Amino acid sequence: MRWIAILARCICPGMLVFALLVSCRPSQSPVPAESISQFTRTLVVERVFESASIESGLRKPSGMAAGAGGRLYIADTDNNRIILFDKDLRLINQAGGYGGGDARLGRPSWLTIDNDLAVVVSDFGNRRLCRFDSELHFVNEIPFYSSDDPLKFGYPSGLFATRHGEIWVGDKDNGRIAVFAVNGQFDRFVGTSSGAGLLRDPSKIILDNQQVLVCDAGNYRVAVYDLFGGFLRDFGENELRHPTGLCRFGGLYAVVDQELNQICVYDSEGALTDVFGPLLAGNHTPLLSPSDIVALPEGRLIISDTGNNRLLVCRIIEGQ
């Protein structure tokens, strides 16, 4: 019996330490039943675009942008390139290749469409923005670096262009957004005011109905600003752990949570309506570190499933 007592003395402290560690881990808040819509929605995978479908495959596909006619632009990060697909995900063109010269890229992460005329890319590794035309021919660059003040900017993240030509760029390192004027000159910072408007690790940025929505990954939320940079509101902080991508579709917002491997859907007021993932209907492989989501014509949603090196073509089925 003596050996049982000794074993018990060894095990019990270990169990206590384990219990304390578990209790300290951040946990996802349960979704209140009353916040879920009366409709039952299902996010169904209709097609899987596998890495082997194109030359060199997909290696860490991340940010995406929808162009005219259902075209899809995507940052193929670890292949140091951007890719243009038609609406049926057939390859049209690609640009990049590792390097720092014209049309060369270093770990491109996010991109946006500038008035349907140009594609602007966050060239993360080269600390700059690269502009290509709609067919992916290189046009010019905007340095995301100041030789007069090397600490002014960090590394570029999510970005979007206003219809007046301003470009808003997330600065991951400094927790703010840098706004560049139409001539490419730095204009101002957004997200630096005290209080609720402060940003931490901003990722994708979109413009919707004259409001700027930012995936504020480090603060577990989506932050909303006006076009002057004034903070308006936020949503998602009770459900999100690391939001990186979002899009607007059919009056709703779909938000990608890279840590929870989920797609959270919110109404226009920021109330949670649905949560999908990690396993989606129509596919047997769970989401793994997804980065972004975009809406294409005919009700399709494209997810860049980064950890699985693939794209998912999905649709939300809604029923009573």
Short mmCIF file of N, CA and C in Angstrom, two decimals, residues 144-224:
data_model
loop_
_atom_site.label_atom_id
_atom_site.label_comp_id
_atom_site.label_asym_id
_atom_site.label_seq_id
_atom_site.Cartn_x
_atom_site.Cartn_y
_atom_site.Cartn_z
N PHE A 144 6.98 51.24 -49.07
CA PHE A 144 6.41 51.26 -47.73
C PHE A 144 7.58 51.37 -46.74
N TYR A 145 8.39 52.41 -46.99
CA TYR A 145 9.60 52.60 -46.21
C TYR A 145 10.02 54.06 -46.36
N SER A 146 10.51 54.65 -45.29
CA SER A 146 10.98 56.02 -45.32
C SER A 146 12.45 56.05 -44.93
N SER A 147 13.31 56.47 -45.85
CA SER A 147 14.74 56.56 -45.52
C SER A 147 15.02 57.63 -44.48
N ASP A 148 14.15 58.66 -44.42
CA ASP A 148 14.32 59.71 -43.42
C ASP A 148 13.93 59.23 -42.02
N ASP A 149 12.98 58.30 -41.98
CA ASP A 149 12.50 57.77 -40.69
C ASP A 149 12.26 56.27 -40.86
N PRO A 150 13.30 55.44 -40.70
CA PRO A 150 13.19 53.99 -40.95
C PRO A 150 12.13 53.29 -40.10
N LEU A 151 11.78 53.88 -38.96
CA LEU A 151 10.79 53.25 -38.08
C LEU A 151 9.37 53.73 -38.36
N LYS A 152 9.19 54.55 -39.36
CA LYS A 152 7.87 55.12 -39.64
C LYS A 152 6.87 54.04 -40.06
N PHE A 153 7.33 53.10 -40.91
CA PHE A 153 6.48 52.01 -41.39
C PHE A 153 7.10 50.67 -41.03
N GLY A 154 6.24 49.68 -40.87
CA GLY A 154 6.70 48.31 -40.66
C GLY A 154 6.61 47.54 -41.97
N TYR A 155 5.79 46.47 -41.96
CA TYR A 155 5.59 45.66 -43.16
C TYR A 155 4.13 45.76 -43.59
N PRO A 156 3.87 45.87 -44.90
CA PRO A 156 2.49 46.07 -45.37
C PRO A 156 1.63 44.82 -45.23
N SER A 157 0.38 45.06 -44.92
CA SER A 157 -0.58 43.96 -44.75
C SER A 157 -1.76 44.20 -45.68
N GLY A 158 -2.99 44.06 -45.17
CA GLY A 158 -4.18 44.24 -46.00
C GLY A 158 -4.28 45.66 -46.54
N LEU A 159 -4.97 45.82 -47.66
CA LEU A 159 -5.07 47.14 -48.27
C LEU A 159 -6.32 47.24 -49.13
N PHE A 160 -6.75 48.48 -49.39
CA PHE A 160 -7.84 48.71 -50.34
C PHE A 160 -7.65 50.10 -50.94
N ALA A 161 -8.28 50.32 -52.08
CA ALA A 161 -8.19 51.61 -52.76
C ALA A 161 -9.57 52.24 -52.83
N THR A 162 -9.66 53.52 -52.50
CA THR A 162 -10.91 54.25 -52.63
C THR A 162 -11.14 54.63 -54.08
N ARG A 163 -12.35 55.05 -54.40
CA ARG A 163 -12.63 55.43 -55.78
C ARG A 163 -11.93 56.72 -56.17
N HIS A 164 -11.42 57.45 -55.17
CA HIS A 164 -10.67 58.68 -55.46
C HIS A 164 -9.17 58.41 -55.59
N GLY A 165 -8.76 57.13 -55.43
CA GLY A 165 -7.37 56.78 -55.64
C GLY A 165 -6.52 56.69 -54.40
N GLU A 166 -7.07 56.98 -53.22
CA GLU A 166 -6.33 56.76 -51.98
C GLU A 166 -6.12 55.27 -51.76
N ILE A 167 -4.98 54.91 -51.17
CA ILE A 167 -4.71 53.53 -50.82
C ILE A 167 -4.48 53.43 -49.31
N TRP A 168 -5.29 52.62 -48.65
CA TRP A 168 -5.17 52.37 -47.22
C TRP A 168 -4.42 51.05 -47.04
N VAL A 169 -3.36 51.06 -46.25
CA VAL A 169 -2.50 49.88 -46.07
C VAL A 169 -2.33 49.58 -44.59
N GLY A 170 -2.60 48.35 -44.20
CA GLY A 170 -2.36 47.94 -42.83
C GLY A 170 -0.88 47.84 -42.53
N ASP A 171 -0.47 48.35 -41.38
CA ASP A 171 0.91 48.25 -40.91
C ASP A 171 0.91 47.30 -39.71
N LYS A 172 1.27 46.04 -39.96
CA LYS A 172 1.18 45.01 -38.92
C LYS A 172 2.04 45.34 -37.71
N ASP A 173 3.24 45.82 -37.95
CA ASP A 173 4.19 46.02 -36.86
C ASP A 173 3.80 47.16 -35.94
N ASN A 174 3.23 48.21 -36.52
CA ASN A 174 2.91 49.40 -35.73
C ASN A 174 1.44 49.50 -35.34
N GLY A 175 0.63 48.52 -35.75
CA GLY A 175 -0.77 48.50 -35.35
C GLY A 175 -1.55 49.71 -35.81
N ARG A 176 -1.49 50.00 -37.10
CA ARG A 176 -2.22 51.14 -37.64
C ARG A 176 -2.35 50.99 -39.15
N ILE A 177 -3.06 51.93 -39.76
CA ILE A 177 -3.23 51.96 -41.21
C ILE A 177 -2.57 53.21 -41.76
N ALA A 178 -1.76 53.04 -42.79
CA ALA A 178 -1.14 54.16 -43.48
C ALA A 178 -1.94 54.48 -44.74
N VAL A 179 -2.27 55.76 -44.92
CA VAL A 179 -3.06 56.19 -46.08
C VAL A 179 -2.15 56.95 -47.03
N PHE A 180 -2.15 56.51 -48.31
CA PHE A 180 -1.35 57.15 -49.34
C PHE A 180 -2.28 57.87 -50.32
N ALA A 181 -1.89 59.07 -50.72
CA ALA A 181 -2.69 59.85 -51.65
C ALA A 181 -2.58 59.27 -53.05
N VAL A 182 -3.36 59.84 -53.98
CA VAL A 182 -3.42 59.31 -55.33
C VAL A 182 -2.06 59.38 -56.04
N ASN A 183 -1.19 60.31 -55.61
CA ASN A 183 0.13 60.43 -56.21
C ASN A 183 1.16 59.51 -55.57
N GLY A 184 0.71 58.65 -54.63
CA GLY A 184 1.61 57.70 -53.99
C GLY A 184 2.35 58.23 -52.79
N GLN A 185 2.07 59.48 -52.41
CA GLN A 185 2.73 60.07 -51.25
C GLN A 185 1.95 59.76 -49.97
N PHE A 186 2.70 59.48 -48.90
CA PHE A 186 2.06 59.22 -47.62
C PHE A 186 1.26 60.45 -47.16
N ASP A 187 0.05 60.19 -46.63
CA ASP A 187 -0.82 61.28 -46.22
C ASP A 187 -1.07 61.30 -44.71
N ARG A 188 -1.49 60.15 -44.14
CA ARG A 188 -1.85 60.15 -42.72
C ARG A 188 -1.95 58.73 -42.21
N PHE A 189 -2.06 58.61 -40.89
CA PHE A 189 -2.29 57.32 -40.25
C PHE A 189 -3.73 57.24 -39.74
N VAL A 190 -4.27 56.04 -39.71
CA VAL A 190 -5.59 55.75 -39.15
C VAL A 190 -5.44 54.64 -38.11
N GLY A 191 -6.23 54.71 -37.05
CA GLY A 191 -6.20 53.66 -36.03
C GLY A 191 -5.21 53.91 -34.93
N THR A 192 -4.78 55.15 -34.79
CA THR A 192 -3.79 55.48 -33.76
C THR A 192 -4.39 56.27 -32.60
N SER A 193 -5.65 56.68 -32.72
CA SER A 193 -6.27 57.45 -31.64
C SER A 193 -6.49 56.55 -30.44
N SER A 194 -6.56 57.16 -29.28
CA SER A 194 -6.74 56.38 -28.05
C SER A 194 -8.14 55.79 -27.99
N GLY A 195 -8.28 54.77 -27.16
CA GLY A 195 -9.59 54.17 -26.96
C GLY A 195 -9.89 53.05 -27.93
N ALA A 196 -11.17 52.91 -28.26
CA ALA A 196 -11.64 51.76 -29.04
C ALA A 196 -11.11 51.74 -30.46
N GLY A 197 -10.64 52.88 -30.97
CA GLY A 197 -10.19 52.92 -32.35
C GLY A 197 -8.80 52.39 -32.58
N LEU A 198 -8.06 52.05 -31.52
CA LEU A 198 -6.71 51.54 -31.67
C LEU A 198 -6.69 50.17 -32.36
N LEU A 199 -5.73 49.97 -33.25
CA LEU A 199 -5.62 48.71 -33.98
C LEU A 199 -4.43 47.90 -33.47
N ARG A 200 -4.52 46.58 -33.70
CA ARG A 200 -3.43 45.68 -33.36
C ARG A 200 -3.41 44.55 -34.39
N ASP A 201 -2.37 44.51 -35.20
CA ASP A 201 -2.23 43.51 -36.25
C ASP A 201 -3.38 43.58 -37.26
N PRO A 202 -3.57 44.72 -37.94
CA PRO A 202 -4.62 44.81 -38.95
C PRO A 202 -4.31 43.91 -40.14
N SER A 203 -5.34 43.21 -40.63
CA SER A 203 -5.18 42.33 -41.79
C SER A 203 -6.04 42.86 -42.94
N LYS A 204 -6.98 42.09 -43.45
CA LYS A 204 -7.72 42.54 -44.62
C LYS A 204 -8.56 43.77 -44.33
N ILE A 205 -8.66 44.63 -45.34
CA ILE A 205 -9.45 45.86 -45.26
C ILE A 205 -10.38 45.90 -46.46
N ILE A 206 -11.65 46.22 -46.24
CA ILE A 206 -12.59 46.38 -47.35
C ILE A 206 -13.38 47.66 -47.17
N LEU A 207 -13.92 48.16 -48.26
CA LEU A 207 -14.80 49.31 -48.24
C LEU A 207 -16.21 48.84 -48.53
N ASP A 208 -17.15 49.24 -47.68
CA ASP A 208 -18.55 48.85 -47.87
C ASP A 208 -19.45 50.00 -47.45
N ASN A 209 -20.21 50.52 -48.40
CA ASN A 209 -21.19 51.56 -48.11
C ASN A 209 -20.54 52.75 -47.40
N GLN A 210 -19.41 53.21 -47.95
CA GLN A 210 -18.67 54.36 -47.42
C GLN A 210 -18.13 54.14 -46.00
N GLN A 211 -18.02 52.89 -45.61
CA GLN A 211 -17.39 52.54 -44.35
C GLN A 211 -16.23 51.59 -44.61
N VAL A 212 -15.17 51.74 -43.82
CA VAL A 212 -13.99 50.91 -43.97
C VAL A 212 -13.99 49.86 -42.86
N LEU A 213 -13.99 48.59 -43.26
CA LEU A 213 -13.98 47.48 -42.30
C LEU A 213 -12.59 46.86 -42.27
N VAL A 214 -12.06 46.70 -41.07
CA VAL A 214 -10.70 46.20 -40.89
C VAL A 214 -10.72 44.94 -40.03
N CYS A 215 -10.10 43.88 -40.50
CA CYS A 215 -9.90 42.70 -39.66
C CYS A 215 -8.79 43.03 -38.66
N ASP A 216 -9.19 43.38 -37.46
CA ASP A 216 -8.27 43.77 -36.40
C ASP A 216 -7.88 42.51 -35.62
N ALA A 217 -6.98 41.72 -36.23
CA ALA A 217 -6.71 40.36 -35.75
C ALA A 217 -6.23 40.33 -34.30
N GLY A 218 -5.36 41.27 -33.93
CA GLY A 218 -4.82 41.25 -32.58
C GLY A 218 -5.80 41.64 -31.50
N ASN A 219 -6.90 42.28 -31.89
CA ASN A 219 -7.95 42.64 -30.93
C ASN A 219 -9.19 41.78 -31.07
N TYR A 220 -9.11 40.69 -31.84
CA TYR A 220 -10.19 39.70 -31.96
C TYR A 220 -11.51 40.30 -32.45
N ARG A 221 -11.46 41.17 -33.46
CA ARG A 221 -12.69 41.86 -33.87
C ARG A 221 -12.55 42.38 -35.29
N VAL A 222 -13.67 42.90 -35.80
CA VAL A 222 -13.68 43.70 -37.02
C VAL A 222 -13.97 45.14 -36.59
N ALA A 223 -13.08 46.06 -36.93
CA ALA A 223 -13.24 47.47 -36.58
C ALA A 223 -13.76 48.23 -37.80
N VAL A 224 -14.64 49.20 -37.55
CA VAL A 224 -15.28 49.96 -38.63
C VAL A 224 -14.95 51.44 -38.48
#
